[in-house]
PDB file of C-alpha atoms in Angstrom:
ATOM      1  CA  UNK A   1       0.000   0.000   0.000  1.00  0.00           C
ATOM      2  CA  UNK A   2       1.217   3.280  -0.658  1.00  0.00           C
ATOM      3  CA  UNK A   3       1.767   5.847   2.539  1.00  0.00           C
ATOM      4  CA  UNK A   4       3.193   9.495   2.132  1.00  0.00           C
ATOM      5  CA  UNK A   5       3.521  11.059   5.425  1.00  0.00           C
ATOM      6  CA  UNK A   6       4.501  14.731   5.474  1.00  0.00           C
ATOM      7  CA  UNK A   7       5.484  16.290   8.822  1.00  0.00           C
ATOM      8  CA  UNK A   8       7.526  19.780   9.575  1.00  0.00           C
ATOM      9  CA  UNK A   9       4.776  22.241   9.371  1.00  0.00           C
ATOM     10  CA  UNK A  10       3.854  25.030  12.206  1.00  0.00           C
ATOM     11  CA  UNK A  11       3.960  28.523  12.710  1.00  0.00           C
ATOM     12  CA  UNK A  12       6.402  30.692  11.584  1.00  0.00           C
ATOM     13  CA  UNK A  13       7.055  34.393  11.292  1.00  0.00           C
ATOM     14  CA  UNK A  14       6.923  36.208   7.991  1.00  0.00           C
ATOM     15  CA  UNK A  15      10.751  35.947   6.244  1.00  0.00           C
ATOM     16  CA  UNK A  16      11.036  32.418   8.244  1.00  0.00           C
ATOM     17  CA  UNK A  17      12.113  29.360   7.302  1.00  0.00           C
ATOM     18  CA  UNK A  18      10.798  26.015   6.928  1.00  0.00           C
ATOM     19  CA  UNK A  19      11.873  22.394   5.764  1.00  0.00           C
ATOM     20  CA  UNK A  20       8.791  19.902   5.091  1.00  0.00           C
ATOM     21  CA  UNK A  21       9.763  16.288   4.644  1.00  0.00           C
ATOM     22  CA  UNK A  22       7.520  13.494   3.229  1.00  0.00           C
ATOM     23  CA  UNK A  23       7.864   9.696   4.344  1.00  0.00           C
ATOM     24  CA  UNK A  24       7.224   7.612   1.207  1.00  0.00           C
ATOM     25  CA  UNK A  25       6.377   3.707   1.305  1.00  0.00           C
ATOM     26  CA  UNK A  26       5.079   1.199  -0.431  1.00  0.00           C
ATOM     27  CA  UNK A  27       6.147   1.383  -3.571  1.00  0.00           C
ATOM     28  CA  UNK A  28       9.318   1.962  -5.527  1.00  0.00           C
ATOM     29  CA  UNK A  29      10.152   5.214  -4.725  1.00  0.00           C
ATOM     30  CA  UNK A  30      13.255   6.510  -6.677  1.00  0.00           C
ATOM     31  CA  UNK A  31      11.239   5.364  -9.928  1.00  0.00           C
ATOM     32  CA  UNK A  32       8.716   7.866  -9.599  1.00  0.00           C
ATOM     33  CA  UNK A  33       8.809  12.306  -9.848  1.00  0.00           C
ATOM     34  CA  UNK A  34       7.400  13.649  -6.789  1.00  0.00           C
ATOM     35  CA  UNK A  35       5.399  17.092  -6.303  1.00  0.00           C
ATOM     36  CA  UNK A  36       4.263  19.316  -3.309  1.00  0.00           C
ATOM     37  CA  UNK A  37       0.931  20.993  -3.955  1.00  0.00           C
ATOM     38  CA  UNK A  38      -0.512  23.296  -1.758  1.00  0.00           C
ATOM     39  CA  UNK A  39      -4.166  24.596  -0.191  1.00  0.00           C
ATOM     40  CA  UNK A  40      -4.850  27.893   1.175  1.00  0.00           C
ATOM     41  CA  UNK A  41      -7.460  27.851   3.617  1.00  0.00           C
ATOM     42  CA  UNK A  42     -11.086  27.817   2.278  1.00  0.00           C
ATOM     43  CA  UNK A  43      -9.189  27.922  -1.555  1.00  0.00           C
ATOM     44  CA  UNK A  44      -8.196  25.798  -4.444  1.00  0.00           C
ATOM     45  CA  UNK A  45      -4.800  23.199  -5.367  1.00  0.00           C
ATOM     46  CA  UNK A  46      -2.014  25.028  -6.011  1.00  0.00           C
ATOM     47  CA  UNK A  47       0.966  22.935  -8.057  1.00  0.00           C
ATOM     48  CA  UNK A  48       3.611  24.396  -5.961  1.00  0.00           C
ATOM     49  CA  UNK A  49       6.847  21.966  -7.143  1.00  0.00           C
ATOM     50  CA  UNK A  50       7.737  18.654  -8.596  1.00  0.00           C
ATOM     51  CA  UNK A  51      11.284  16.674  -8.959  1.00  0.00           C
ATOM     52  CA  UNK A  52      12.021  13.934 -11.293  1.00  0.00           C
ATOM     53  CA  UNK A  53      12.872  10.786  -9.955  1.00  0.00           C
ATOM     54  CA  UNK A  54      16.497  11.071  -9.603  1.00  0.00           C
ATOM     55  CA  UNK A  55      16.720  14.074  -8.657  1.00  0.00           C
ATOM     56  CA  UNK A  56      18.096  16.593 -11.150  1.00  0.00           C
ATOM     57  CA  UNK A  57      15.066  18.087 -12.721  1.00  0.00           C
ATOM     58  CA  UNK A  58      13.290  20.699 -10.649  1.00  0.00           C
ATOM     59  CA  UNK A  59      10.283  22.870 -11.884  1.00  0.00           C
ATOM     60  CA  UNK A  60       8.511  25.152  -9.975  1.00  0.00           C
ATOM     61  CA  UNK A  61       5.749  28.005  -9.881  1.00  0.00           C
ATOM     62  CA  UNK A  62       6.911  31.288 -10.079  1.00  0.00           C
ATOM     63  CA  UNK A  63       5.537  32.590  -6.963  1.00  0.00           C
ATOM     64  CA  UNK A  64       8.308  30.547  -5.500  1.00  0.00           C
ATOM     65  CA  UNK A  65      10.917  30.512  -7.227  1.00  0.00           C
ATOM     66  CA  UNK A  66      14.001  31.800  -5.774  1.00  0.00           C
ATOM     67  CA  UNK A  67      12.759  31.063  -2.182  1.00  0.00           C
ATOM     68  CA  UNK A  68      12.020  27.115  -2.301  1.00  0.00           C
ATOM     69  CA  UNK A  69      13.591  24.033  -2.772  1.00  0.00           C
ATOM     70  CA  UNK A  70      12.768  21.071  -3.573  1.00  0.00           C
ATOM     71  CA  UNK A  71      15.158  18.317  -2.868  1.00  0.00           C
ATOM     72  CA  UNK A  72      15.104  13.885  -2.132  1.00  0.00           C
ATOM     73  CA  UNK A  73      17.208  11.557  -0.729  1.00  0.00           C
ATOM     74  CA  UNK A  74      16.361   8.273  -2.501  1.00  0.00           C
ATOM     75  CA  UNK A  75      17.696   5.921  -0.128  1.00  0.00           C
ATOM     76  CA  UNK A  76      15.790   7.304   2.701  1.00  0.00           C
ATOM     77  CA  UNK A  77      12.454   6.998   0.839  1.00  0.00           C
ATOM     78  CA  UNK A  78      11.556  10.498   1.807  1.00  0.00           C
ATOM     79  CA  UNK A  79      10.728  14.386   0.188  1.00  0.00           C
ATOM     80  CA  UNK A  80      11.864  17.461   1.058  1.00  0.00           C
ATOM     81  CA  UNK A  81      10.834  21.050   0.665  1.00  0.00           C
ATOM     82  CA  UNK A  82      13.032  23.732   2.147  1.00  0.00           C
ATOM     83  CA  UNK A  83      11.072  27.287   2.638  1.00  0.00           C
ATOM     84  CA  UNK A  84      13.154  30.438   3.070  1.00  0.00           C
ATOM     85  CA  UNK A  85      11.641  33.669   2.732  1.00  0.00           C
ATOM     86  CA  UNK A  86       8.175  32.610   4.261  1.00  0.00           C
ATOM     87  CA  UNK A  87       5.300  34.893   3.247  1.00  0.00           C
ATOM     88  CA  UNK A  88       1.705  35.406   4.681  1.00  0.00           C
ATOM     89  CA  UNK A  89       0.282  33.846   1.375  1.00  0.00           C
ATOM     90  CA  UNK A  90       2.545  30.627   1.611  1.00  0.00           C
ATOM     91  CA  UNK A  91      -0.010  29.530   4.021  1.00  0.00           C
ATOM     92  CA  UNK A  92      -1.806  26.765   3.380  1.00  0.00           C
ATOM     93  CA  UNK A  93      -2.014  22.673   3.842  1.00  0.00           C
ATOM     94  CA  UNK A  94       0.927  21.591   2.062  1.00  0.00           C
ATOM     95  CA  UNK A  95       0.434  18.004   0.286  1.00  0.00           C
ATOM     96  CA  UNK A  96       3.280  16.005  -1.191  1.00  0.00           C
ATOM     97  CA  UNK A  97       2.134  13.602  -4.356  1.00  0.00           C
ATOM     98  CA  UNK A  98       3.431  11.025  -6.554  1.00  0.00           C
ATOM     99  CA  UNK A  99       3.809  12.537  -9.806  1.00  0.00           C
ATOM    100  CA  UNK A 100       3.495  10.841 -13.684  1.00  0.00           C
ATOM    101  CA  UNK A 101       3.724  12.460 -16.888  1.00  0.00           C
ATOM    102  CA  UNK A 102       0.811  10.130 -17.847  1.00  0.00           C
ATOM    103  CA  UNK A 103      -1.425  10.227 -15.289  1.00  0.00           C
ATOM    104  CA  UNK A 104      -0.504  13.221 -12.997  1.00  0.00           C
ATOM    105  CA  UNK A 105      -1.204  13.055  -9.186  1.00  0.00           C
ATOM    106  CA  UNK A 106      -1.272   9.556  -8.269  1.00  0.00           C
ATOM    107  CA  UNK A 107      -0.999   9.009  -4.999  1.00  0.00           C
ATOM    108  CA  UNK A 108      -1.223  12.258  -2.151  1.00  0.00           C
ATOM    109  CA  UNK A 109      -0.674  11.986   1.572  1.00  0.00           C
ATOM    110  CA  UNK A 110      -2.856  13.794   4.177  1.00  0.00           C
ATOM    111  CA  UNK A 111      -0.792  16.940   4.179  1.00  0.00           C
ATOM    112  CA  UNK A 112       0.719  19.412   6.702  1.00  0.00           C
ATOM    113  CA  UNK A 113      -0.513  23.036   7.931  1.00  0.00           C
ATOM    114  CA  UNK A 114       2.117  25.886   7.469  1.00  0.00           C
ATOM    115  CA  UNK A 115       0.944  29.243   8.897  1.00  0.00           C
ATOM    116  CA  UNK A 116       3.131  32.331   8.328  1.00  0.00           C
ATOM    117  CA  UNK A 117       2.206  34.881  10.808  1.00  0.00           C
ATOM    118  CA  UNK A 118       3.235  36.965  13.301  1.00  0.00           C
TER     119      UNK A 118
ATOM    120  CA  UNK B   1       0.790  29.753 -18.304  1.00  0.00           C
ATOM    121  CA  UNK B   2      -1.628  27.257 -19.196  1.00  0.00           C
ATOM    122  CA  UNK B   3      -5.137  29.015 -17.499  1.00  0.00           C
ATOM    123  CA  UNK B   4      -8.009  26.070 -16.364  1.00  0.00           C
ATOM    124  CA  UNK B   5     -11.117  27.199 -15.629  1.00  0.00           C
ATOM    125  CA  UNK B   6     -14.157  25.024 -14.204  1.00  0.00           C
ATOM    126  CA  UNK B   7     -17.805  25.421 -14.338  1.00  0.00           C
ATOM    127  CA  UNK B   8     -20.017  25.760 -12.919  1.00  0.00           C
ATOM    128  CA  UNK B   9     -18.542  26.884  -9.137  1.00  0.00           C
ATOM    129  CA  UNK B  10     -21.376  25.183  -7.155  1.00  0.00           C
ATOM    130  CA  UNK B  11     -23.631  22.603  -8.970  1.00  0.00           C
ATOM    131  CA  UNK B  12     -26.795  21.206  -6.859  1.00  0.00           C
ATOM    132  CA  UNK B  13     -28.284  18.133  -7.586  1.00  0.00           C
ATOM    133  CA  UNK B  14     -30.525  15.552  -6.364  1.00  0.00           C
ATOM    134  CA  UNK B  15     -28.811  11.733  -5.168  1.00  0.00           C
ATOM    135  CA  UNK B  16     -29.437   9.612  -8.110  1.00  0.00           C
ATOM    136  CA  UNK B  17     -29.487  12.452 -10.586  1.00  0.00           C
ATOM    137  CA  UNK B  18     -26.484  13.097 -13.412  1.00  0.00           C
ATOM    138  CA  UNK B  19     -24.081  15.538 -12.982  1.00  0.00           C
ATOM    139  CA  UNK B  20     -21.896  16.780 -15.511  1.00  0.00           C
ATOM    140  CA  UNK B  21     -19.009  19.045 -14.654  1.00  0.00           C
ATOM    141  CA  UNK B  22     -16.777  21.396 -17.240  1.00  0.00           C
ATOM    142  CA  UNK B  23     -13.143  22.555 -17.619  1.00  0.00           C
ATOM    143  CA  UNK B  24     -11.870  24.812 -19.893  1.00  0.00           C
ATOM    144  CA  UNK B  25      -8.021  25.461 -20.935  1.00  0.00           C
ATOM    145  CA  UNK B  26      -6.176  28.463 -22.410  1.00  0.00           C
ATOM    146  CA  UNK B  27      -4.898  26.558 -24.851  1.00  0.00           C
ATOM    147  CA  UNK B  28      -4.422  22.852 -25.593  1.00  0.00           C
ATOM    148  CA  UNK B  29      -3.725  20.329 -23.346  1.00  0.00           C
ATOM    149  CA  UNK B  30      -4.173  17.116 -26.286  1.00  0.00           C
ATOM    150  CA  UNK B  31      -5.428  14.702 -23.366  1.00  0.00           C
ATOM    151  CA  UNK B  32      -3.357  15.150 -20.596  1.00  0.00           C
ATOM    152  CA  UNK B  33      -6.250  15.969 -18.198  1.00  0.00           C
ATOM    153  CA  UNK B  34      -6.927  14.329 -14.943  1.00  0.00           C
ATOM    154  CA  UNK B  35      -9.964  15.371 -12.021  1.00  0.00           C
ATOM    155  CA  UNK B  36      -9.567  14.464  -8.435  1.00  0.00           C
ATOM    156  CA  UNK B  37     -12.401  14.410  -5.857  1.00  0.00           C
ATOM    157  CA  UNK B  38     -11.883  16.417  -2.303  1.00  0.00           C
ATOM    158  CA  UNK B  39     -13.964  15.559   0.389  1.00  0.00           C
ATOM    159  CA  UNK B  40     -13.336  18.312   3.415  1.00  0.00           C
ATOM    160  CA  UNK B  41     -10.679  17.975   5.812  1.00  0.00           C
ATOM    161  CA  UNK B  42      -9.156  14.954   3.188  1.00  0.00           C
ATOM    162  CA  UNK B  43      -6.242  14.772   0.516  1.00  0.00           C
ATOM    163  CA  UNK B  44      -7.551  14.861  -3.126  1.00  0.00           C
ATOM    164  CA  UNK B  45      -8.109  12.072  -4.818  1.00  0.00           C
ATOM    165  CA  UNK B  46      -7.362  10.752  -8.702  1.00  0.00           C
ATOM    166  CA  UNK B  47     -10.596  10.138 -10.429  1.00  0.00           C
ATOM    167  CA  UNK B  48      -9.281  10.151 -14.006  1.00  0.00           C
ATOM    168  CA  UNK B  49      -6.545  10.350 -16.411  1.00  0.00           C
ATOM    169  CA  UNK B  50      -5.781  10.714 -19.882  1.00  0.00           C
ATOM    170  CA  UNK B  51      -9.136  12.742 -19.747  1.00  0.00           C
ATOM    171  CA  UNK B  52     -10.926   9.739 -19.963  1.00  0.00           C
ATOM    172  CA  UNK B  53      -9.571   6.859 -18.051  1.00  0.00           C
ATOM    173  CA  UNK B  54     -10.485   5.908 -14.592  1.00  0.00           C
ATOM    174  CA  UNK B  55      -8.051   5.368 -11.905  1.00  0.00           C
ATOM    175  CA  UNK B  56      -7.894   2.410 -10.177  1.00  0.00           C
ATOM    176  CA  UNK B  57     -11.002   1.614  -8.207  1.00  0.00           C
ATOM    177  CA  UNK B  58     -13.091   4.370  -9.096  1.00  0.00           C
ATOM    178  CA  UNK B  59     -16.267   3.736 -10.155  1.00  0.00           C
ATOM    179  CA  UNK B  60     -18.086   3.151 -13.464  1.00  0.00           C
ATOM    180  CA  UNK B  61     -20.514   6.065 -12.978  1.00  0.00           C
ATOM    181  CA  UNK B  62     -17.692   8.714 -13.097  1.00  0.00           C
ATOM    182  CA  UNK B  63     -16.605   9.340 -16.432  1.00  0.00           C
ATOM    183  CA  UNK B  64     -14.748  11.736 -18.323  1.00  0.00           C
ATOM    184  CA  UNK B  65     -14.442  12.906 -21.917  1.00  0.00           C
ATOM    185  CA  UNK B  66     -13.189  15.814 -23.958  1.00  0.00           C
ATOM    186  CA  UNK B  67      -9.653  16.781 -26.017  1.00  0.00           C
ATOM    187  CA  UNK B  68      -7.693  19.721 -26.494  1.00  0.00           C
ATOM    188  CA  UNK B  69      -9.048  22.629 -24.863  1.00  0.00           C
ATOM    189  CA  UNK B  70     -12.896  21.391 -23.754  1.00  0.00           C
ATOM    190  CA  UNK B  71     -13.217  18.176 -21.128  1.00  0.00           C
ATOM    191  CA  UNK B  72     -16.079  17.169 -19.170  1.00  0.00           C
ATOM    192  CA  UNK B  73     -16.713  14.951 -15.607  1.00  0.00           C
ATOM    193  CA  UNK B  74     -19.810  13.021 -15.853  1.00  0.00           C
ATOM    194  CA  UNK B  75     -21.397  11.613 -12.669  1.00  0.00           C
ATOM    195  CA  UNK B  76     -24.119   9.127 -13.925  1.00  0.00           C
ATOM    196  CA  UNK B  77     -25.776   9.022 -10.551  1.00  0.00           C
ATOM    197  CA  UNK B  78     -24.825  10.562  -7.951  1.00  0.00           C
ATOM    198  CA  UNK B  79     -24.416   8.800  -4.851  1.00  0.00           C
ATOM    199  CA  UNK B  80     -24.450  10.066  -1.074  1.00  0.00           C
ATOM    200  CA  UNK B  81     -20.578   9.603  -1.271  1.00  0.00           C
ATOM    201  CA  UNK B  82     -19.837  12.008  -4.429  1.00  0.00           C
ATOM    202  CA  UNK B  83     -20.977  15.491  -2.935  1.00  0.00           C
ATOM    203  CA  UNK B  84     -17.437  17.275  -2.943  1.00  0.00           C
ATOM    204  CA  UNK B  85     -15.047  19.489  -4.340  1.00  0.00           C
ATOM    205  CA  UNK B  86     -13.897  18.427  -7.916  1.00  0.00           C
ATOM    206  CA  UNK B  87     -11.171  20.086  -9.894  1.00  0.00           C
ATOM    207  CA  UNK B  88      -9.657  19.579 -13.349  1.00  0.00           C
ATOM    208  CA  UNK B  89      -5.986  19.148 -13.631  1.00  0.00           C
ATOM    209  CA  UNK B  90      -3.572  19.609 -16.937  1.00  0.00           C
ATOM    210  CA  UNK B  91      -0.314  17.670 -16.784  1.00  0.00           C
ATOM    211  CA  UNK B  92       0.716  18.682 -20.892  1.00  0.00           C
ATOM    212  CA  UNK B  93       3.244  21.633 -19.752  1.00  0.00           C
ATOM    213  CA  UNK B  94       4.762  23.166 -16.924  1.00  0.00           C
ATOM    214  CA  UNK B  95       3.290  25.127 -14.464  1.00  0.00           C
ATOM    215  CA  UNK B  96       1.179  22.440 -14.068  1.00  0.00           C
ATOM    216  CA  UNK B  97      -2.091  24.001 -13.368  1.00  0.00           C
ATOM    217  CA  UNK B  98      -5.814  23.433 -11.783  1.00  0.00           C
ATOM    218  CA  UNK B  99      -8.751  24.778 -12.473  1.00  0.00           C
ATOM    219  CA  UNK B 100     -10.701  26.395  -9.418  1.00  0.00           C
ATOM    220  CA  UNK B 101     -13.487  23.762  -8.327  1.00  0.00           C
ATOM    221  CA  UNK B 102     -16.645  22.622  -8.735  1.00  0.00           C
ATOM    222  CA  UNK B 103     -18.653  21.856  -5.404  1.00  0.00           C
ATOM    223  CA  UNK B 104     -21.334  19.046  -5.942  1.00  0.00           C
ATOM    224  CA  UNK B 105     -23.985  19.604  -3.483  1.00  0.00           C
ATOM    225  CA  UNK B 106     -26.813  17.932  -2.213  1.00  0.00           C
ATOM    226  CA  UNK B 107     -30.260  19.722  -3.801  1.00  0.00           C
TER     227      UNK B 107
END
């Protein structure tokens, strides 16, 4: 069965800093691009960032770029996101998915809250 | 940026009635179109890829159709369990972008 656990969200001050991670099991993990999309309270998905399998392909939205990185380690099974430069409109429930050129979002886990205020 | 847009916002129909569900892009997206379901307080979930092909275990009463720039969701009859959020999802080119909802409600 396939599990993603994210954890490392919380409350942070605007300009803060922030590293999500995301647990994968369950299924071959370094053979699949992964993707954090977001959820501002009460709002839509937001496609925030996705890496390819490996690791050396990153995209990302604009809003973000230059302030987040996304990053795995392949033989711990598990997804990172480092946040610098936290703004009031980064918060939202931040999901991490499995990610296929053919079929998109695959698999999400249950996501975790990130609330920049002061 | 590809632009998806969704309609209608809030749709309200009756259990056991058919509801069908629009998205819109910009500009092409050939079929690389997927919809997830969100119930509150869950994770989204994959209904259908490839515009048209269900995901595993979902059932035969969703269905989706449509190429290029115009897809539709089609609920055949709608069950208790399918009142939700649904959005439309293009995976053709990066950003990869969603369209803003569509809340099923009960009637």
């Amino acid at each position: 069965e396939v599990q993603l656990l994210e954890s490392g969200g919380g409350l942070v001050q605007p300009g803060g800093s922030l590293r999500l991670s995301c647990a994968a099991s369950g299924f071959s993990f370094s053979s699949y691009a992964m993707s954090w999309v977001r959820q501002a309270p009460g709002e839509g998905l937001e496609w925030v960032s996705a890496v390819s399998g490996t690791g050396g392909s990153t995209f990302y939205t604009d809003s973000v770029k230059g302030r987040f990185t996304i990053s795995r380690d392949n033989s711990k099974n598990t997804l990172y996101l480092q946040m610098n430069s936290l703004r009031a409109e980064d918060t939202a429930v931040y999901y991490c998915a499995t990610y296929t050129g053919s079929s998109g979002f695959d698999y999400w886990g249950q996501g975790t809250l990130v609330t920049v205020s002061s | 940026e590809i632009v998806m847009t969704q309609s209608p916002a809030t749709l309200s129909v009756s259990p056991g009635e058919r509801a069908t569900l629009s998205c819109r892009a910009s500009q092409s997206v050939s079929n690389k179109l997927a919809w997830y379901q969100q119930k509150p307080g869950q994770a989204p979930r994959l209904l259908i890829y490839g515009a048209s092909t269900r995901s595993t275990g979902i059932p035969a009463r969703f269905s989706g159709s449509g190429s290029g720039t115009e897809f539709t969701l089609t609920i055949s009859s709608l069950q208790s369990e399918d009142f939700a959020v649904y959005y439309c999802q293009q995976y053709n080119s990066w950003p990869l972008t969603f369209g803003g909802g569509t809340k099923v409600e009960i009637k």
